[in-house]
């Protein structure tokens, strides 16, 4: 192909992004893909959202939302602006940009599971054409974009950097965080070639306030891992400090609050019952797995992962000790878990440590219920099943349980009511700063 012809694909693509005449295709309409779809619609683009879940497609096209912090009115505004959801991958040919936002979980051996990414790429493959840019946003190990996606594009007879353009741009969504939105969170972008990077910058610049270019897709992939490993390691540190402080009869939350008054050199991280969400419990294992291919052992990262993974069992140990002091055992005790989402004020349950706590309690013979204003019915999950609905918190229901385990500190909970009527509370979030006879810090 002539250099003039290949540069023509890029210049035409950039012009469509600049003029907002490009069609943006987003594959995977979950916590990452749906906000991104709405942002592109808001920025004046026609957006085609593709998802394999027909229920999601139907709800979106009817103007309904299935994510708590995204309103139906926001869906309606996007539909009015030209957004459309579909389950038909053949329509990918209509799009000038294809942005892949699908899960990258771990398998049973704590190894990367790229099945969603690879299945999506294979489903798109027959419909790829010259003049498109393909962007992977799913968190993964360095090398995924060029080792897995580039050969697939080449198998279609498309030369990356000339006919079609390939980038990695990691998602940075923080569901329920009112301080940031898709538009205001800087977007890291790495291209497979220099031309690919130009296409990626042109793709994201109309929708995102700041695009941060890096030298390669591998640098962009590692950037995402570093961001979340940084958090995982620091949370592992404060979780270990919590155990030490507990042995010394010191409130770790008091210590963190005091340390956070230092105006330089300290960033507060907070302990909890374990790690949750789609990134922090998973991302470190993507890097440790890849590092083994280079003969490296990521000791620091794996130690933090070990500490964080042990936290649910440590919390249950504290609960068992507290019951024992009251002449009760876990077996047969009525336990109410407060908050089963992975973080406060959202309904997102991905990798929630609350669910592991419930599993451990159930295995030990406890009678387990939960209360979560954001999760009215326990949802279907791949690895967990509880036929439960959220318990309404009243003085009578609170008093009817042997122990309340606070796992997620939602703002909607009435903490005064809980403390006044609970026989025993296991507080994993430092909600009650004072020493109270019915509150055990965990």
CSV table of C-alpha atoms in Angstrom, one decimal:
chain,number,residue,atom,x,y,z
A,1,UNK,CA,0.0,0.0,0.0
A,2,UNK,CA,1.3,3.4,-0.8
A,3,UNK,CA,2.4,5.8,2.0
A,4,UNK,CA,0.0,8.4,0.5
A,5,UNK,CA,-2.9,5.9,0.7
A,6,UNK,CA,-2.1,4.8,4.3
A,7,UNK,CA,-1.8,8.4,5.5
A,8,UNK,CA,-5.1,9.1,3.8
A,9,UNK,CA,-6.8,6.7,6.1
A,10,UNK,CA,-5.4,8.4,9.2
A,11,UNK,CA,-6.1,12.0,8.0
A,12,UNK,CA,-9.7,11.1,7.1
A,13,UNK,CA,-10.2,9.4,10.4
A,14,UNK,CA,-8.8,12.3,12.4
A,15,UNK,CA,-11.0,14.7,10.4
A,16,UNK,CA,-14.1,12.7,11.3
A,17,UNK,CA,-13.2,12.9,15.0
A,18,UNK,CA,-12.5,16.6,14.8
A,19,UNK,CA,-15.8,17.3,13.0
A,20,UNK,CA,-17.7,14.8,15.2
A,21,UNK,CA,-19.0,12.9,12.2
A,22,UNK,CA,-17.4,9.7,13.3
A,23,UNK,CA,-19.5,6.8,14.7
A,24,UNK,CA,-18.2,5.6,18.0
A,25,UNK,CA,-18.7,1.9,18.7
A,26,UNK,CA,-18.4,0.8,22.4
A,27,UNK,CA,-18.4,-2.9,23.1
A,28,UNK,CA,-19.4,-3.8,26.7
A,29,UNK,CA,-22.0,-1.5,28.3
A,30,UNK,CA,-21.1,-2.0,32.0
A,31,UNK,CA,-19.6,0.4,34.6
A,32,UNK,CA,-16.9,1.5,32.0
A,33,UNK,CA,-18.6,1.3,28.6
A,34,UNK,CA,-21.9,2.9,29.5
A,35,UNK,CA,-20.5,6.1,31.0
A,36,UNK,CA,-18.1,6.4,28.1
A,37,UNK,CA,-21.1,5.9,25.7
A,38,UNK,CA,-23.0,8.7,27.4
A,39,UNK,CA,-20.0,11.0,27.3
A,40,UNK,CA,-19.5,10.6,23.6
A,41,UNK,CA,-23.2,11.2,22.9
A,42,UNK,CA,-23.0,14.3,25.0
A,43,UNK,CA,-19.9,15.4,23.0
A,44,UNK,CA,-22.0,15.2,19.8
A,45,UNK,CA,-21.1,11.8,18.3
A,46,UNK,CA,-23.4,9.1,17.1
A,47,UNK,CA,-22.7,6.2,19.5
A,48,UNK,CA,-23.4,2.5,18.9
A,49,UNK,CA,-23.2,0.4,22.0
A,50,UNK,CA,-22.8,-3.3,21.6
A,51,UNK,CA,-23.4,-5.8,24.4
A,52,UNK,CA,-24.0,-9.6,24.5
A,53,UNK,CA,-26.7,-9.1,27.3
A,54,UNK,CA,-30.1,-8.7,25.5
A,55,UNK,CA,-31.7,-7.4,28.7
A,56,UNK,CA,-29.2,-4.5,28.9
A,57,UNK,CA,-29.8,-3.7,25.2
A,58,UNK,CA,-33.6,-3.6,25.7
A,59,UNK,CA,-33.4,-1.5,28.9
A,60,UNK,CA,-31.1,1.1,27.3
A,61,UNK,CA,-33.1,1.4,24.1
A,62,UNK,CA,-36.2,1.9,26.3
A,63,UNK,CA,-34.5,4.7,28.1
A,64,UNK,CA,-33.9,2.8,31.4
A,65,UNK,CA,-30.7,2.5,33.4
A,66,UNK,CA,-29.3,-0.5,35.3
A,67,UNK,CA,-26.5,1.3,37.1
A,68,UNK,CA,-27.6,3.2,40.2
A,69,UNK,CA,-25.5,6.4,39.7
A,70,UNK,CA,-26.6,6.7,36.0
A,71,UNK,CA,-30.1,8.2,35.7
A,72,UNK,CA,-32.8,7.3,33.2
A,73,UNK,CA,-32.8,10.9,32.1
A,74,UNK,CA,-29.1,10.6,31.2
A,75,UNK,CA,-30.0,7.5,29.1
A,76,UNK,CA,-32.8,9.4,27.5
A,77,UNK,CA,-30.6,12.4,26.6
A,78,UNK,CA,-28.1,10.0,25.0
A,79,UNK,CA,-30.8,8.3,22.9
A,80,UNK,CA,-32.1,11.7,21.8
A,81,UNK,CA,-28.5,12.6,20.7
A,82,UNK,CA,-28.2,9.4,18.6
A,83,UNK,CA,-27.1,6.7,21.0
A,84,UNK,CA,-28.3,3.2,20.2
A,85,UNK,CA,-27.6,-0.2,21.9
A,86,UNK,CA,-27.4,-3.4,19.9
A,87,UNK,CA,-26.4,-7.0,20.4
A,88,UNK,CA,-25.4,-7.4,16.7
A,89,UNK,CA,-21.6,-7.4,16.2
A,90,UNK,CA,-22.1,-7.1,12.5
A,91,UNK,CA,-22.9,-3.5,13.1
A,92,UNK,CA,-19.3,-2.9,14.1
A,93,UNK,CA,-18.6,-2.2,10.5
A,94,UNK,CA,-20.6,1.0,10.8
A,95,UNK,CA,-18.2,2.4,13.5
A,96,UNK,CA,-15.1,4.4,12.9
A,97,UNK,CA,-13.9,3.6,16.4
A,98,UNK,CA,-14.3,0.4,18.3
A,99,UNK,CA,-13.6,0.7,22.0
A,100,UNK,CA,-13.5,-2.6,23.9
A,101,UNK,CA,-14.7,-2.3,27.6
A,102,UNK,CA,-15.2,-5.9,28.7
A,103,UNK,CA,-14.1,-7.7,32.0
A,104,UNK,CA,-10.7,-9.2,32.6
A,105,UNK,CA,-11.2,-11.3,35.7
A,106,UNK,CA,-8.9,-14.0,37.1
A,107,UNK,CA,-9.4,-17.8,36.7
A,108,UNK,CA,-9.5,-20.3,39.5
A,109,UNK,CA,-5.7,-20.4,39.6
A,110,UNK,CA,-5.5,-16.6,40.0
A,111,UNK,CA,-4.2,-16.2,36.5
A,112,UNK,CA,-5.4,-13.7,33.9
A,113,UNK,CA,-8.6,-14.6,32.1
A,114,UNK,CA,-8.6,-12.9,28.8
A,115,UNK,CA,-11.6,-14.9,27.5
A,116,UNK,CA,-13.9,-11.9,27.3
A,117,UNK,CA,-11.3,-9.8,25.5
A,118,UNK,CA,-10.4,-12.5,23.0
A,119,UNK,CA,-14.0,-13.5,22.4
A,120,UNK,CA,-14.9,-9.9,21.7
A,121,UNK,CA,-12.0,-9.4,19.3
A,122,UNK,CA,-12.9,-12.6,17.5
A,123,UNK,CA,-16.5,-11.5,17.2
A,124,UNK,CA,-15.5,-8.2,15.8
A,125,UNK,CA,-12.9,-9.6,13.4
A,126,UNK,CA,-15.2,-10.3,10.4
A,127,UNK,CA,-16.5,-6.8,10.4
A,128,UNK,CA,-13.2,-4.8,10.7
A,129,UNK,CA,-12.3,-2.6,7.8
A,130,UNK,CA,-9.7,-0.1,6.8
A,131,UNK,CA,-10.0,3.3,8.3
A,132,UNK,CA,-11.0,2.2,11.8
A,133,UNK,CA,-9.3,2.6,15.2
A,134,UNK,CA,-9.5,-0.2,17.8
A,135,UNK,CA,-9.0,0.7,21.4
A,136,UNK,CA,-8.7,-1.7,24.3
A,137,UNK,CA,-9.7,-0.3,27.7
A,138,UNK,CA,-9.9,-3.5,29.7
A,139,UNK,CA,-7.2,-3.8,32.4
A,140,UNK,CA,-4.6,-6.4,31.4
A,141,UNK,CA,-0.9,-7.3,31.5
A,142,UNK,CA,1.7,-5.5,29.4
A,143,UNK,CA,1.9,-7.0,25.9
A,144,UNK,CA,-1.8,-8.0,25.5
A,145,UNK,CA,-2.6,-5.4,22.9
A,146,UNK,CA,0.4,-6.2,20.6
A,147,UNK,CA,0.5,-10.0,21.4
A,148,UNK,CA,-3.2,-10.8,21.1
A,149,UNK,CA,-5.0,-8.0,19.2
A,150,UNK,CA,-2.4,-7.0,16.6
A,151,UNK,CA,-2.1,-10.5,15.1
A,152,UNK,CA,-5.9,-10.8,14.9
A,153,UNK,CA,-6.1,-7.5,13.0
A,154,UNK,CA,-3.3,-8.6,10.7
A,155,UNK,CA,-5.2,-11.9,10.0
A,156,UNK,CA,-7.8,-9.8,8.2
A,157,UNK,CA,-5.1,-8.4,5.9
A,158,UNK,CA,-5.1,-5.1,7.6
A,159,UNK,CA,-1.8,-3.5,8.3
A,160,UNK,CA,-1.7,-1.9,11.8
A,161,UNK,CA,-0.6,1.7,11.6
A,162,UNK,CA,-1.6,2.0,7.9
A,163,UNK,CA,-5.0,0.5,7.2
A,164,UNK,CA,-6.3,0.2,10.8
A,165,UNK,CA,-5.1,1.8,14.1
A,166,UNK,CA,-4.6,0.0,17.4
A,167,UNK,CA,-4.3,1.6,20.9
A,168,UNK,CA,-4.6,0.8,24.5
A,169,UNK,CA,-6.2,3.4,26.8
A,170,UNK,CA,-7.0,2.1,30.3
A,171,UNK,CA,-10.3,2.9,31.9
A,172,UNK,CA,-10.2,5.0,35.1
A,173,UNK,CA,-13.9,5.0,36.2
A,174,UNK,CA,-14.6,5.3,39.9
A,175,UNK,CA,-18.3,4.4,40.2
A,176,UNK,CA,-20.2,6.7,42.6
A,177,UNK,CA,-17.4,9.2,43.1
A,178,UNK,CA,-19.1,12.7,42.8
A,179,UNK,CA,-15.8,14.5,42.4
A,180,UNK,CA,-14.9,13.1,39.0
A,181,UNK,CA,-16.7,12.1,35.8
A,182,UNK,CA,-15.6,10.5,32.6
A,183,UNK,CA,-14.8,13.9,30.9
A,184,UNK,CA,-12.6,15.2,33.7
A,185,UNK,CA,-10.5,12.1,34.4
A,186,UNK,CA,-7.2,12.3,32.3
A,187,UNK,CA,-7.0,9.6,29.7
A,188,UNK,CA,-3.7,7.7,29.2
A,189,UNK,CA,-3.3,6.4,25.6
A,190,UNK,CA,-0.6,4.4,24.0
A,191,UNK,CA,-0.4,3.4,20.3
A,192,UNK,CA,1.0,0.4,18.5
A,193,UNK,CA,2.7,2.8,16.1
A,194,UNK,CA,3.1,6.5,16.0
A,195,UNK,CA,0.2,6.7,13.6
A,196,UNK,CA,-1.9,4.6,15.9
A,197,UNK,CA,-1.1,7.1,18.8
A,198,UNK,CA,-2.2,10.0,16.6
A,199,UNK,CA,-5.5,8.2,15.9
A,200,UNK,CA,-6.0,7.4,19.6
A,201,UNK,CA,-5.4,11.0,20.6
A,202,UNK,CA,-7.9,12.2,18.0
A,203,UNK,CA,-10.4,9.6,19.2
A,204,UNK,CA,-10.4,10.7,22.9
A,205,UNK,CA,-9.6,14.4,22.7
A,206,UNK,CA,-13.2,15.5,21.7
A,207,UNK,CA,-14.7,13.7,24.7
A,208,UNK,CA,-12.0,13.9,27.4
A,209,UNK,CA,-10.5,17.1,28.8
A,210,UNK,CA,-6.9,15.8,28.9
A,211,UNK,CA,-5.3,13.0,26.9
A,212,UNK,CA,-2.0,11.8,28.2
A,213,UNK,CA,0.1,10.1,25.5
A,214,UNK,CA,2.7,7.4,26.3
A,215,UNK,CA,5.2,5.7,24.1
A,216,UNK,CA,3.6,2.3,23.6
A,217,UNK,CA,0.6,0.2,24.4
A,218,UNK,CA,2.7,-1.7,26.9
A,219,UNK,CA,3.5,1.5,28.8
A,220,UNK,CA,-0.2,2.3,28.9
A,221,UNK,CA,-1.0,-1.2,30.1
A,222,UNK,CA,1.6,-1.0,32.9
A,223,UNK,CA,0.4,2.4,33.9
A,224,UNK,CA,-3.0,1.0,34.7
A,225,UNK,CA,-1.4,-1.8,36.7
A,226,UNK,CA,0.8,0.6,38.6
A,227,UNK,CA,-2.1,2.8,39.6
A,228,UNK,CA,-4.0,0.0,41.2
A,229,UNK,CA,-1.0,-2.0,42.6
A,230,UNK,CA,0.0,1.3,44.3
A,231,UNK,CA,-3.3,1.2,46.1
A,232,UNK,CA,-3.3,-2.5,46.8
A,233,UNK,CA,0.2,-2.3,48.4
A,234,UNK,CA,-0.7,0.7,50.5
A,235,UNK,CA,-3.9,-0.9,51.6
A,236,UNK,CA,-2.0,-4.0,52.5
A,237,UNK,CA,0.3,-1.9,54.6
A,238,UNK,CA,-2.5,-0.3,56.6
A,239,UNK,CA,-4.2,-3.6,57.0
A,240,UNK,CA,-1.1,-5.0,58.5
A,241,UNK,CA,-0.8,-1.9,60.7
A,242,UNK,CA,-4.4,-2.5,61.8
A,243,UNK,CA,-3.5,-6.0,63.1
A,244,UNK,CA,-0.5,-4.6,64.9
A,245,UNK,CA,-2.5,-1.7,66.4
A,246,UNK,CA,-5.3,-4.1,67.5
A,247,UNK,CA,-2.8,-6.2,69.4
A,248,UNK,CA,-1.5,-3.0,71.1
A,249,UNK,CA,-5.1,-1.9,71.9
A,250,UNK,CA,-4.7,1.2,69.6
A,251,UNK,CA,-7.3,2.5,67.2
A,252,UNK,CA,-5.7,2.4,63.7
A,253,UNK,CA,-8.3,4.9,62.4
A,254,UNK,CA,-7.3,7.4,65.1
A,255,UNK,CA,-3.7,7.0,64.1
A,256,UNK,CA,-4.5,7.4,60.3
A,257,UNK,CA,-6.5,10.6,61.0
A,258,UNK,CA,-3.6,12.0,63.0
A,259,UNK,CA,-1.0,11.1,60.4
A,260,UNK,CA,-3.1,12.6,57.7
A,261,UNK,CA,-2.7,16.0,59.3
A,262,UNK,CA,0.9,16.1,58.0
A,263,UNK,CA,0.7,18.4,55.0
A,264,UNK,CA,3.5,16.6,53.0
A,265,UNK,CA,4.9,13.1,52.5
A,266,UNK,CA,1.8,11.1,53.7
A,267,UNK,CA,-1.2,9.9,51.8
A,268,UNK,CA,-3.9,8.3,54.0
A,269,UNK,CA,-5.1,4.8,53.0
A,270,UNK,CA,-7.8,3.0,55.0
A,271,UNK,CA,-8.0,-0.6,56.2
A,272,UNK,CA,-11.1,-2.8,55.7
A,273,UNK,CA,-12.4,-6.3,55.6
A,274,UNK,CA,-10.6,-7.1,52.3
A,275,UNK,CA,-10.3,-5.7,48.8
A,276,UNK,CA,-13.2,-5.3,46.4
A,277,UNK,CA,-14.0,-3.8,43.0
A,278,UNK,CA,-13.0,-4.8,39.5
A,279,UNK,CA,-9.4,-3.6,39.7
A,280,UNK,CA,-7.5,-3.6,43.0
A,281,UNK,CA,-8.1,-7.3,44.0
A,282,UNK,CA,-7.2,-8.4,40.4
A,283,UNK,CA,-4.7,-6.2,38.7
A,284,UNK,CA,-1.6,-7.2,40.8
A,285,UNK,CA,-2.0,-10.8,39.7
A,286,UNK,CA,-1.9,-9.7,36.1
A,287,UNK,CA,1.5,-8.3,36.6
A,288,UNK,CA,2.8,-11.1,38.8
A,289,UNK,CA,1.8,-13.6,36.2
A,290,UNK,CA,3.5,-11.7,33.4
A,291,UNK,CA,6.6,-11.1,35.5
A,292,UNK,CA,7.1,-14.8,35.9
A,293,UNK,CA,7.7,-15.0,32.1
A,294,UNK,CA,10.7,-12.8,32.7
A,295,UNK,CA,12.0,-14.9,35.6
A,296,UNK,CA,10.9,-12.3,38.1
A,297,UNK,CA,9.2,-12.9,41.5
A,298,UNK,CA,7.1,-9.9,42.6
A,299,UNK,CA,7.6,-10.4,46.3
A,300,UNK,CA,6.4,-7.0,47.5
A,301,UNK,CA,3.2,-7.1,45.5
A,302,UNK,CA,2.5,-10.7,46.4
A,303,UNK,CA,3.0,-10.0,50.1
A,304,UNK,CA,0.4,-7.2,50.0
A,305,UNK,CA,-2.0,-9.5,48.2
A,306,UNK,CA,-1.5,-12.1,50.8
A,307,UNK,CA,-2.2,-9.7,53.6
A,308,UNK,CA,-5.3,-8.3,51.9
A,309,UNK,CA,-6.6,-11.8,51.0
A,310,UNK,CA,-6.4,-12.8,54.6
A,311,UNK,CA,-8.4,-9.9,56.0
A,312,UNK,CA,-11.9,-11.5,55.8
A,313,UNK,CA,-10.6,-14.4,57.9
A,314,UNK,CA,-9.0,-12.0,60.4
A,315,UNK,CA,-12.4,-10.2,60.7
A,316,UNK,CA,-14.3,-13.4,61.2
A,317,UNK,CA,-11.7,-14.3,63.9
A,318,UNK,CA,-12.5,-11.1,65.7
A,319,UNK,CA,-16.2,-11.8,65.4
A,320,UNK,CA,-15.8,-15.3,66.8
A,321,UNK,CA,-13.8,-14.0,69.7
A,322,UNK,CA,-16.4,-11.3,70.5
A,323,UNK,CA,-19.2,-13.9,70.4
A,324,UNK,CA,-17.2,-16.3,72.6
A,325,UNK,CA,-16.8,-13.6,75.2
A,326,UNK,CA,-20.6,-13.4,75.3
A,327,UNK,CA,-20.9,-17.2,75.6
A,328,UNK,CA,-21.9,-17.8,72.0
A,329,UNK,CA,-20.5,-19.5,69.0
A,330,UNK,CA,-20.7,-18.6,65.3
A,331,UNK,CA,-22.7,-21.7,64.7
A,332,UNK,CA,-26.4,-20.9,65.2
A,333,UNK,CA,-25.8,-17.2,65.7
A,334,UNK,CA,-27.9,-14.7,63.7
A,335,UNK,CA,-25.5,-12.4,61.8
A,336,UNK,CA,-26.6,-9.3,59.8
A,337,UNK,CA,-23.9,-8.1,57.4
A,338,UNK,CA,-24.2,-4.3,56.8
A,339,UNK,CA,-23.3,-3.4,53.3
A,340,UNK,CA,-22.5,-5.9,50.6
A,341,UNK,CA,-21.4,-3.6,47.8
A,342,UNK,CA,-17.6,-3.4,47.5
A,343,UNK,CA,-17.5,0.4,48.3
A,344,UNK,CA,-19.8,2.9,50.0
A,345,UNK,CA,-22.8,4.4,48.3
A,346,UNK,CA,-22.8,2.3,45.2
A,347,UNK,CA,-24.5,-1.0,44.2
A,348,UNK,CA,-21.4,-2.5,42.6
A,349,UNK,CA,-20.6,-5.9,44.1
A,350,UNK,CA,-17.7,-7.0,41.9
A,351,UNK,CA,-15.1,-8.8,44.1
A,352,UNK,CA,-16.8,-7.5,47.2
A,353,UNK,CA,-15.2,-8.8,50.4
A,354,UNK,CA,-18.6,-8.7,52.1
A,355,UNK,CA,-19.6,-11.7,50.0
A,356,UNK,CA,-16.6,-13.7,51.2
A,357,UNK,CA,-17.4,-12.8,54.8
A,358,UNK,CA,-21.0,-14.1,54.2
A,359,UNK,CA,-19.6,-17.3,52.7
A,360,UNK,CA,-17.3,-17.9,55.6
A,361,UNK,CA,-20.0,-17.3,58.1
A,362,UNK,CA,-22.4,-19.6,56.3
A,363,UNK,CA,-19.8,-22.3,56.2
A,364,UNK,CA,-19.3,-22.0,60.0
A,365,UNK,CA,-23.0,-22.4,60.6
A,366,UNK,CA,-24.2,-18.9,61.1
A,367,UNK,CA,-27.6,-17.7,60.0
A,368,UNK,CA,-26.7,-14.9,57.6
A,369,UNK,CA,-28.7,-12.0,56.4
A,370,UNK,CA,-27.7,-8.7,54.9
A,371,UNK,CA,-28.8,-5.1,54.8
A,372,UNK,CA,-27.8,-2.8,51.9
A,373,UNK,CA,-29.9,0.1,50.6
A,374,UNK,CA,-28.2,-0.1,47.3
A,375,UNK,CA,-28.7,-3.8,46.7
A,376,UNK,CA,-32.3,-4.7,47.4
A,377,UNK,CA,-32.0,-8.3,46.3
A,378,UNK,CA,-28.8,-10.4,46.3
A,379,UNK,CA,-27.9,-10.6,42.6
A,380,UNK,CA,-26.8,-13.6,40.5
A,381,UNK,CA,-23.1,-14.0,40.7
A,382,UNK,CA,-20.7,-16.4,39.0
A,383,UNK,CA,-19.3,-17.9,42.2
A,384,UNK,CA,-21.8,-17.0,44.9
A,385,UNK,CA,-25.5,-17.6,45.6
A,386,UNK,CA,-27.6,-16.3,48.4
A,387,UNK,CA,-31.4,-16.4,48.2
A,388,UNK,CA,-31.7,-13.2,50.2
A,389,UNK,CA,-33.2,-9.7,50.1
A,390,UNK,CA,-32.0,-6.7,52.0
A,391,UNK,CA,-33.3,-6.4,55.6
A,392,UNK,CA,-34.8,-3.1,56.6
A,393,UNK,CA,-33.1,-1.6,59.6
A,394,UNK,CA,-35.5,-0.9,62.4
A,395,UNK,CA,-34.9,-0.9,66.2
A,396,UNK,CA,-36.6,-4.3,66.4
A,397,UNK,CA,-34.7,-6.0,63.5
A,398,UNK,CA,-31.4,-4.7,64.7
A,399,UNK,CA,-32.0,-6.1,68.2
A,400,UNK,CA,-33.0,-9.4,66.8
A,401,UNK,CA,-29.5,-10.3,65.6
A,402,UNK,CA,-26.7,-11.7,67.8
A,403,UNK,CA,-24.1,-9.6,65.9
A,404,UNK,CA,-24.1,-7.0,63.1
A,405,UNK,CA,-21.0,-7.0,60.9
A,406,UNK,CA,-20.4,-3.6,59.3
A,407,UNK,CA,-18.6,-4.4,56.0
A,408,UNK,CA,-19.4,-1.4,53.9
A,409,UNK,CA,-20.1,2.0,55.5
A,410,UNK,CA,-22.9,3.4,53.3
A,411,UNK,CA,-24.0,6.9,54.2
A,412,UNK,CA,-27.6,5.8,54.2
A,413,UNK,CA,-27.2,3.7,57.4
A,414,UNK,CA,-28.4,5.3,60.6
A,415,UNK,CA,-25.4,4.6,62.7
A,416,UNK,CA,-26.9,6.0,65.9
A,417,UNK,CA,-29.9,3.7,65.6
A,418,UNK,CA,-27.6,0.7,64.9
A,419,UNK,CA,-25.4,1.4,67.9
A,420,UNK,CA,-28.3,2.0,70.3
A,421,UNK,CA,-30.1,-1.3,69.5
A,422,UNK,CA,-27.4,-3.8,68.4
A,423,UNK,CA,-26.3,-6.4,70.9
A,424,UNK,CA,-22.9,-6.6,69.3
A,425,UNK,CA,-21.2,-4.7,66.3
A,426,UNK,CA,-18.1,-5.7,64.5
A,427,UNK,CA,-16.8,-2.4,62.9
A,428,UNK,CA,-14.4,-3.0,60.0
A,429,UNK,CA,-14.6,0.6,58.8
A,430,UNK,CA,-13.9,2.8,61.9
A,431,UNK,CA,-17.4,4.3,61.9
A,432,UNK,CA,-17.6,4.5,65.7
A,433,UNK,CA,-14.5,6.3,66.9
A,434,UNK,CA,-15.3,6.1,70.6
A,435,UNK,CA,-14.9,3.0,72.7
A,436,UNK,CA,-18.3,1.5,73.2
A,437,UNK,CA,-19.3,-1.6,75.1
A,438,UNK,CA,-21.1,-3.2,72.1
A,439,UNK,CA,-18.6,-2.2,69.4
A,440,UNK,CA,-15.6,-4.3,68.5
A,441,UNK,CA,-13.1,-2.8,66.0
A,442,UNK,CA,-12.0,-5.2,63.3
